[in-house]
Amino acid sequence: MAIPKLKKELIPNHVAVVMDGNGRWAKKRGLPRTAGHEAGEVALFDVVQGAIQIGVKELSAYAFSTENWKRSPEEVKFLMGFNIDVLRRRRDEMNDLGVKIQWVGRPNRLWKSVISELEIAQELTKRNKVMTLNMCINYGGRSELVDATNEIAALVSKKKLKPGAITEKELAKHLYSPKMSDVDMF
């Protein structure tokens, strides 16, 4: 398939993809939920390749939210193992494509083996410049804001920051990935 010719101003800098509905997709087809997650992996990496082809510089994949801990223990176990497998299988491919992998999320509750694979992928790809793939694993927008607010409150209580000095820029410094650009909304 030919790569579409798009005006530069129409190409977003940062696109976000929510990996949701995979279980419903599988159920609709009479497949186990796990087949939906596997199809989601293929779809995500199609999106990665397409984003690279049109010139997107940053892609965030919301792969496992903090709310996903409410799923059955069996599904959580599958998803943790699946994340490990995907990272192992895809990190070299992403590295070859020039993709920098960055983890965005909370470390608490996340399996140490998942954190280890994320750290290995980050280290391997840290110098890549074609595109950044933010893997949002154990991520929730509200939890990120709570964690950032708690850090800021601690600074205020230690008198290292004045309450009046809390700005959007100060808040951004305490987010999980302070250098991550805002997602483009078209």
XYZ file of N, CA and C in Angstrom:
558
model
N 0.836 -1.170 0.000
C 0.000 0.000 0.000
C 0.885 1.238 0.000
N 0.499 2.204 -0.789
C 1.263 3.451 -0.890
C 1.068 4.289 0.375
N 2.129 4.959 0.766
C 2.067 5.861 1.914
C 1.337 7.117 1.473
N 0.294 7.522 2.216
C -0.454 8.714 1.807
C 0.412 9.970 1.913
N 0.212 10.862 0.976
C 0.904 12.159 1.001
C 0.045 13.110 1.818
N 0.554 13.504 2.956
C -0.176 14.402 3.835
C 0.583 15.706 3.986
N -0.170 16.795 4.091
C 0.465 18.075 4.376
C 1.072 17.987 5.769
N 2.265 18.531 5.907
C 2.992 18.452 7.181
C 2.155 18.952 8.353
N 1.383 19.997 8.149
C 0.579 20.565 9.237
C -0.590 19.655 9.652
N -0.881 18.646 8.850
C -1.943 17.696 9.188
C -1.422 16.471 9.944
N -0.117 16.333 10.048
C 0.477 15.185 10.730
C 0.644 15.531 12.208
N -0.036 14.796 13.078
C 0.111 15.082 14.505
C 1.506 14.706 14.992
N 1.964 15.407 16.006
C 3.243 15.097 16.618
C 3.106 13.896 17.558
N 2.011 13.867 18.325
C 1.823 12.845 19.358
C 0.413 12.273 19.255
N 0.347 10.971 19.052
C -0.924 10.243 18.941
C -1.013 9.259 20.098
N -2.211 9.107 20.646
C -2.439 8.153 21.724
C -3.408 7.073 21.255
N -3.124 5.845 21.673
C -3.958 4.693 21.335
C -4.326 3.985 22.632
N -5.622 3.809 22.855
C -6.091 3.081 24.024
C -6.366 1.652 23.587
N -5.647 0.726 24.190
C -5.777 -0.692 23.844
C -6.970 -1.260 24.610
N -8.155 -0.959 24.125
C -9.372 -1.360 24.817
C -10.282 -2.104 23.858
N -11.053 -3.018 24.383
C -12.026 -3.734 23.571
C -11.516 -5.024 22.974
N -10.280 -5.397 23.284
C -9.730 -6.627 22.724
C -10.502 -7.857 23.179
N -10.884 -7.873 24.455
C -11.652 -9.000 24.979
C -13.022 -9.084 24.324
N -13.674 -7.932 24.152
C -14.985 -7.903 23.489
C -14.871 -8.348 22.035
N -13.787 -7.918 21.373
C -13.540 -8.311 19.976
C -13.446 -9.836 19.885
N -12.704 -10.451 20.796
C -12.522 -11.900 20.781
C -13.837 -12.618 21.091
N -14.544 -12.142 22.095
C -15.805 -12.772 22.501
C -16.804 -12.763 21.342
N -16.867 -11.666 20.625
C -17.771 -11.521 19.485
C -17.482 -12.579 18.411
N -16.234 -13.026 18.370
C -15.815 -14.015 17.370
C -15.735 -15.432 17.937
N -16.205 -15.592 19.167
C -16.190 -16.909 19.791
C -14.807 -17.366 20.214
N -13.911 -16.422 20.434
C -12.527 -16.719 20.816
C -12.310 -16.391 22.289
N -11.284 -16.959 22.902
C -10.969 -16.570 24.291
C -10.468 -15.122 24.325
N -10.662 -14.457 25.470
C -10.231 -13.056 25.618
C -8.754 -12.881 25.249
N -7.950 -13.895 25.566
C -6.516 -13.790 25.290
C -6.237 -13.613 23.797
N -7.079 -14.180 22.934
C -6.898 -14.009 21.487
C -7.083 -12.544 21.097
N -7.953 -11.856 21.823
C -8.149 -10.430 21.567
C -6.921 -9.611 21.904
N -6.265 -9.967 22.990
C -5.044 -9.250 23.372
C -3.945 -9.501 22.333
N -3.878 -10.716 21.837
C -2.876 -11.039 20.814
C -3.153 -10.258 19.528
N -4.425 -10.126 19.147
C -4.780 -9.329 17.965
C -4.463 -7.856 18.207
N -4.630 -7.414 19.446
C -4.304 -6.026 19.796
C -2.828 -5.725 19.613
N -1.980 -6.697 19.920
C -0.533 -6.517 19.722
C -0.230 -6.270 18.252
N -0.804 -7.095 17.387
C -0.575 -6.950 15.946
C -1.065 -5.584 15.477
N -2.255 -5.187 15.929
C -2.814 -3.888 15.537
C -1.916 -2.743 16.013
N -1.424 -2.833 17.242
C -0.559 -1.773 17.770
C 0.687 -1.611 16.910
N 1.314 -2.710 16.544
C 2.554 -2.578 15.789
C 2.310 -2.195 14.329
N 1.108 -2.445 13.821
C 0.719 -1.870 12.532
C 0.625 -0.350 12.660
N 0.047 0.111 13.769
C -0.070 1.554 14.024
C 1.319 2.174 14.163
N 2.222 1.499 14.869
C 3.600 2.002 15.026
C 4.234 2.196 13.652
N 4.145 1.187 12.807
C 4.763 1.284 11.476
C 4.109 2.370 10.631
N 2.791 2.469 10.693
C 2.093 3.518 9.942
C 2.452 4.905 10.444
N 2.557 5.046 11.763
C 2.923 6.339 12.350
C 4.318 6.764 11.895
N 5.234 5.809 11.866
C 6.588 6.107 11.396
C 6.546 6.555 9.932
N 5.779 5.836 9.123
C 5.716 6.133 7.686
C 5.199 7.539 7.399
N 4.234 8.021 8.194
C 3.707 9.363 7.905
C 4.419 10.460 8.680
N 5.298 10.077 9.625
C 6.107 11.080 10.310
C 5.653 11.472 11.702
N 4.815 10.668 12.348
C 4.437 10.937 13.736
C 5.683 10.725 14.595
N 5.922 11.631 15.523
C 7.140 11.558 16.339
C 6.941 10.881 17.695
N 5.692 10.802 18.162
C 5.449 10.215 19.471
C 4.107 9.488 19.456
N 4.111 8.281 20.016
C 2.912 7.453 20.087
C 2.810 6.901 21.495
N 1.666 7.093 22.122
C 1.443 6.533 23.451
C 0.436 5.406 23.341
N 0.813 4.244 23.853
C -0.068 3.075 23.853
C -0.460 2.782 25.291
N -1.736 2.977 25.589
C -2.260 2.707 26.923
C -2.598 1.226 26.983
N -1.627 0.428 27.459
C -1.693 -1.022 27.364
C -2.260 -1.702 28.613
N -2.058 -1.110 29.787
C -2.571 -1.695 31.027
C -2.792 -0.558 32.005
N -4.052 -0.283 32.319
C -4.359 0.837 33.204
C -4.362 0.394 34.658
N -4.305 1.364 35.541
C -4.387 1.049 36.966
C -5.738 0.413 37.285
N -6.755 0.701 36.490
C -8.076 0.101 36.680
C -8.094 -1.379 36.277
N -7.149 -1.804 35.446
C -7.114 -3.198 35.004
C -6.836 -4.184 36.135
N -6.368 -3.702 37.283
C -6.147 -4.590 38.425
C -7.465 -5.162 38.930
N -8.599 -4.566 38.519
C -9.919 -5.050 38.942
C -10.351 -6.281 38.140
N -9.632 -6.615 37.092
C -9.970 -7.793 36.290
C -9.690 -9.059 37.093
N -10.107 -10.180 36.557
C -9.894 -11.448 37.269
C -8.389 -11.689 37.451
N -8.006 -12.375 38.532
C -6.581 -12.676 38.740
C -5.966 -13.425 37.554
N -6.753 -14.283 36.914
C -6.244 -15.042 35.764
C -5.917 -14.114 34.595
N -6.822 -13.139 34.354
C -6.578 -12.229 33.240
C -5.411 -11.293 33.543
N -5.312 -10.828 34.780
C -4.178 -9.968 35.159
C -2.875 -10.743 34.974
N -2.865 -11.985 35.425
C -1.667 -12.820 35.272
C -1.321 -12.971 33.788
N -2.331 -13.238 32.969
C -2.084 -13.350 31.528
C -1.504 -12.045 30.984
N -2.112 -10.918 31.342
C -1.667 -9.628 30.811
C -0.241 -9.287 31.242
N 0.116 -9.598 32.471
C 1.492 -9.346 32.920
C 2.470 -10.185 32.098
N 2.179 -11.466 31.957
C 3.038 -12.334 31.153
C 3.062 -11.910 29.696
N 1.917 -11.485 29.194
C 1.817 -11.047 27.804
C 2.674 -9.801 27.578
N 2.622 -8.855 28.522
C 3.460 -7.654 28.397
C 4.935 -8.018 28.350
N 5.347 -8.956 29.188
C 6.742 -9.410 29.187
C 7.096 -10.000 27.830
N 6.240 -10.890 27.328
C 6.493 -11.536 26.027
C 6.564 -10.526 24.885
N 5.619 -9.581 24.868
C 5.590 -8.578 23.796
C 6.865 -7.743 23.825
N 7.259 -7.304 25.009
C 8.474 -6.498 25.115
C 9.696 -7.281 24.642
N 9.797 -8.535 25.031
C 10.947 -9.352 24.607
C 10.942 -9.560 23.092
N 9.763 -9.862 22.542
C 9.674 -10.180 21.114
C 9.820 -8.948 20.233
N 9.362 -7.806 20.715
C 9.283 -6.635 19.849
C 10.380 -5.597 20.058
N 11.142 -5.686 21.149
C 12.106 -4.608 21.421
C 13.190 -4.504 20.354
N 13.685 -5.626 19.845
C 14.711 -5.556 18.805
C 14.130 -4.991 17.507
N 12.916 -5.389 17.192
C 12.235 -4.856 16.003
C 12.053 -3.341 16.129
N 11.628 -2.885 17.302
C 11.447 -1.449 17.518
C 12.787 -0.731 17.447
N 13.814 -1.344 17.993
C 15.145 -0.758 17.933
C 15.604 -0.622 16.476
N 15.382 -1.669 15.681
C 15.764 -1.624 14.263
C 15.018 -0.538 13.502
N 13.796 -0.229 13.930
C 13.000 0.820 13.283
C 13.377 2.219 13.777
N 14.236 2.293 14.790
C 14.629 3.589 15.345
C 13.657 4.124 16.376
N 12.854 3.233 16.961
C 11.848 3.630 17.946
C 12.455 3.604 19.351
N 12.267 4.693 20.058
C 12.681 4.779 21.456
C 11.488 4.341 22.305
N 11.676 3.328 23.134
C 10.611 2.847 24.008
C 10.771 3.504 25.369
N 9.673 4.040 25.855
C 9.682 4.704 27.148
C 8.495 4.193 27.966
N 8.739 3.824 29.203
C 7.663 3.363 30.078
C 7.070 4.543 30.824
N 5.742 4.582 30.870
C 5.014 5.594 31.617
C 4.027 4.857 32.518
N 4.172 5.010 33.826
C 3.246 4.359 34.744
C 3.806 4.249 36.143
N 2.994 3.650 36.996
C 3.348 3.457 38.402
C 4.140 2.164 38.594
N 5.210 2.204 39.352
C 5.930 0.951 39.622
C 5.224 0.067 40.655
N 4.510 0.695 41.625
C 3.918 -0.144 42.666
C 2.828 -1.047 42.084
N 2.804 -2.271 42.565
C 1.932 -3.375 42.147
C 2.391 -4.037 40.850
N 3.121 -3.339 40.020
C 3.546 -3.914 38.737
C 4.598 -4.977 39.009
N 4.478 -6.090 38.313
C 5.418 -7.187 38.507
C 6.843 -6.717 38.233
N 7.781 -7.139 39.074
C 9.191 -6.773 38.888
C 9.712 -7.249 37.538
N 9.226 -8.403 37.070
C 9.673 -8.921 35.775
C 9.201 -8.033 34.626
N 8.026 -7.415 34.764
C 7.545 -6.477 33.737
C 8.406 -5.212 33.770
N 8.660 -4.706 34.964
C 9.509 -3.515 35.104
C 10.887 -3.791 34.505
N 11.438 -4.951 34.765
C 12.752 -5.320 34.236
C 12.753 -5.294 32.707
N 11.734 -5.888 32.093
C 11.656 -5.897 30.618
C 11.497 -4.488 30.069
N 10.707 -3.663 30.752
C 10.554 -2.265 30.317
C 11.893 -1.532 30.402
N 12.618 -1.749 31.479
C 13.920 -1.091 31.651
C 14.927 -1.564 30.605
N 14.916 -2.849 30.280
C 15.805 -3.369 29.240
C 15.473 -2.727 27.896
N 14.191 -2.655 27.582
C 13.763 -2.052 26.309
C 14.127 -0.564 26.256
N 13.948 0.134 27.372
C 14.316 1.554 27.419
C 15.810 1.743 27.191
N 16.604 0.943 27.865
C 18.064 1.055 27.744
C 18.515 0.766 26.313
N 17.963 -0.296 25.726
C 18.336 -0.689 24.366
C 18.014 0.404 23.350
N 16.910 1.092 23.543
C 16.405 2.023 22.521
C 16.592 3.499 22.876
N 17.277 3.796 23.950
C 17.318 5.170 24.474
C 17.901 6.212 23.516
N 18.700 5.810 22.566
C 19.311 6.779 21.638
C 18.538 6.926 20.324
N 17.461 6.164 20.172
C 16.700 6.196 18.925
C 15.920 7.501 18.791
N 15.767 7.953 17.541
C 15.171 9.268 17.310
C 14.028 9.273 16.290
N 13.738 8.145 15.656
C 12.692 8.128 14.632
C 11.334 8.431 15.254
N 11.031 7.771 16.363
C 9.768 7.967 17.066
C 9.922 7.464 18.491
N 9.159 8.051 19.407
C 9.106 7.559 20.787
C 7.792 6.821 20.968
N 7.876 5.602 21.504
C 6.702 4.810 21.841
C 6.592 4.777 23.360
N 5.605 5.502 23.877
C 5.353 5.505 25.317
C 4.469 4.313 25.640
N 5.025 3.352 26.357
C 4.254 2.187 26.789
C 3.643 2.523 28.148
N 2.360 2.812 28.156
C 1.661 3.196 29.379
C 1.142 1.930 30.045
N 1.916 1.451 30.986
C 1.625 0.198 31.678
C 1.535 0.490 33.172
N 0.418 0.091 33.763
C 0.056 0.445 35.131
C -0.056 1.959 35.237
N -0.784 2.501 34.270
C -0.964 3.937 34.163
C -2.439 4.295 34.330
N -2.674 5.390 35.006
C -4.002 5.996 35.098
C -3.811 7.493 35.229
N -4.564 8.265 34.494
C -4.427 9.719 34.539
C -4.637 10.281 35.932
N -5.653 9.776 36.608
C -5.919 10.270 37.961
C -4.805 9.856 38.922
N -4.322 8.631 38.784
C -3.246 8.197 39.682
C -1.987 9.017 39.433
N -1.724 9.372 38.176
C -0.562 10.213 37.884
C -0.703 11.576 38.558
N -1.890 12.154 38.492
C -2.104 13.455 39.128
C -2.006 13.358 40.649
N -2.528 12.283 41.225
C -2.418 12.079 42.680
C -0.952 11.961 43.084
N -0.191 11.161 42.342
C 1.227 10.977 42.675
C 1.996 12.296 42.547
N 1.725 13.055 41.476
C 2.399 14.343 41.288
C 2.009 15.319 42.396
N 0.738 15.335 42.748
C 0.264 16.229 43.808
C 0.904 15.877 45.146
N 1.026 14.585 45.432
C 1.677 14.171 46.677
C 3.140 14.598 46.716
N 3.842 14.505 45.601
C 5.241 14.966 45.555
C 5.322 16.465 45.812
N 4.427 17.200 45.197
C 4.421 18.655 45.379
C 4.066 19.007 46.827
N 3.069 18.318 47.383
C 2.686 18.565 48.782
C 3.863 18.307 49.722
N 4.633 17.266 49.449
C 5.810 16.970 50.278
C 6.823 18.109 50.191
N 7.014 18.662 48.996
C 7.943 19.790 48.837
C 7.445 21.016 49.597
N 6.143 21.256 49.547
C 5.563 22.391 50.267
C 5.723 22.195 51.771
N 5.455 20.978 52.271
C 5.561 20.733 53.715
C 7.000 20.861 54.210
N 7.965 20.593 53.339
C 9.379 20.739 53.701
C 9.889 22.156 53.428
N 8.955 23.019 52.993
C 9.252 24.427 52.682
C 10.269 24.577 51.544
N 10.290 23.585 50.633
C 11.153 23.652 49.459
C 10.413 24.252 48.268
N 9.111 24.466 48.447
C 8.275 25.041 47.400
C 7.145 25.805 48.073
N 6.885 27.003 47.573
C 5.791 27.804 48.127
C 4.501 27.451 47.372
N 3.393 27.386 48.091
C 2.134 27.045 47.428
C 1.830 27.929 46.222
N 2.156 29.194 46.308
C 1.908 30.119 45.195
C 2.786 29.854 43.980
N 3.818 29.025 44.145
C 4.738 28.718 43.043
C 4.307 27.483 42.255
N 3.164 26.922 42.623
C 2.683 25.731 41.911
C 1.997 26.179 40.628
N 2.636 25.847 39.521
C 2.146 26.220 38.196
C 1.993 24.960 37.352
N 1.478 25.119 36.146
C 1.407 23.974 35.233
C 2.804 23.414 34.981
N 3.773 24.305 34.849
C 5.149 23.868 34.604
C 5.685 23.071 35.789
N 5.401 23.527 37.004
C 5.840 22.798 38.205
C 5.152 21.439 38.287
N 3.856 21.402 38.017
C 3.127 20.134 38.027
C 3.725 19.167 37.011
N 4.040 19.665 35.820
C 4.595 18.821 34.754
C 5.902 18.154 35.186
N 6.703 18.834 35.998
C 7.969 18.265 36.472
C 7.765 16.995 37.292
N 6.581 16.815 37.844
C 6.320 15.694 38.752
C 5.481 14.591 38.097
N 5.196 14.734 36.818
C 4.470 13.683 36.109
C 5.414 12.518 35.849
N 4.852 11.353 35.526
C 5.671 10.152 35.326
C 6.727 10.358 34.251
N 6.387 11.068 33.206
C 7.325 11.321 32.114
C 7.277 12.806 31.769
N 8.007 13.618 32.530
C 7.919 15.070 32.370
C 8.212 15.597 30.964
N 9.006 14.866 30.206
C 9.363 15.344 28.862
C 8.365 14.914 27.783
N 7.390 14.092 28.157
C 6.407 13.621 27.180
C 5.573 14.815 26.721
N 5.419 14.943 25.399
C 4.625 16.049 24.873
C 3.147 15.757 25.042
N 2.345 16.808 24.960
C 0.893 16.627 25.035
C 0.414 15.913 23.772
N -0.632 15.115 23.941
C -1.231 14.435 22.797
C -1.942 15.479 21.946
N -1.780 15.380 20.623
C -2.450 16.298 19.713
C -3.923 15.947 19.592
N -4.753 16.947 19.634
C -6.201 16.755 19.479
C -6.632 17.470 18.194
N -7.152 16.703 17.272
C -7.619 17.288 16.014
C -9.117 17.235 15.958
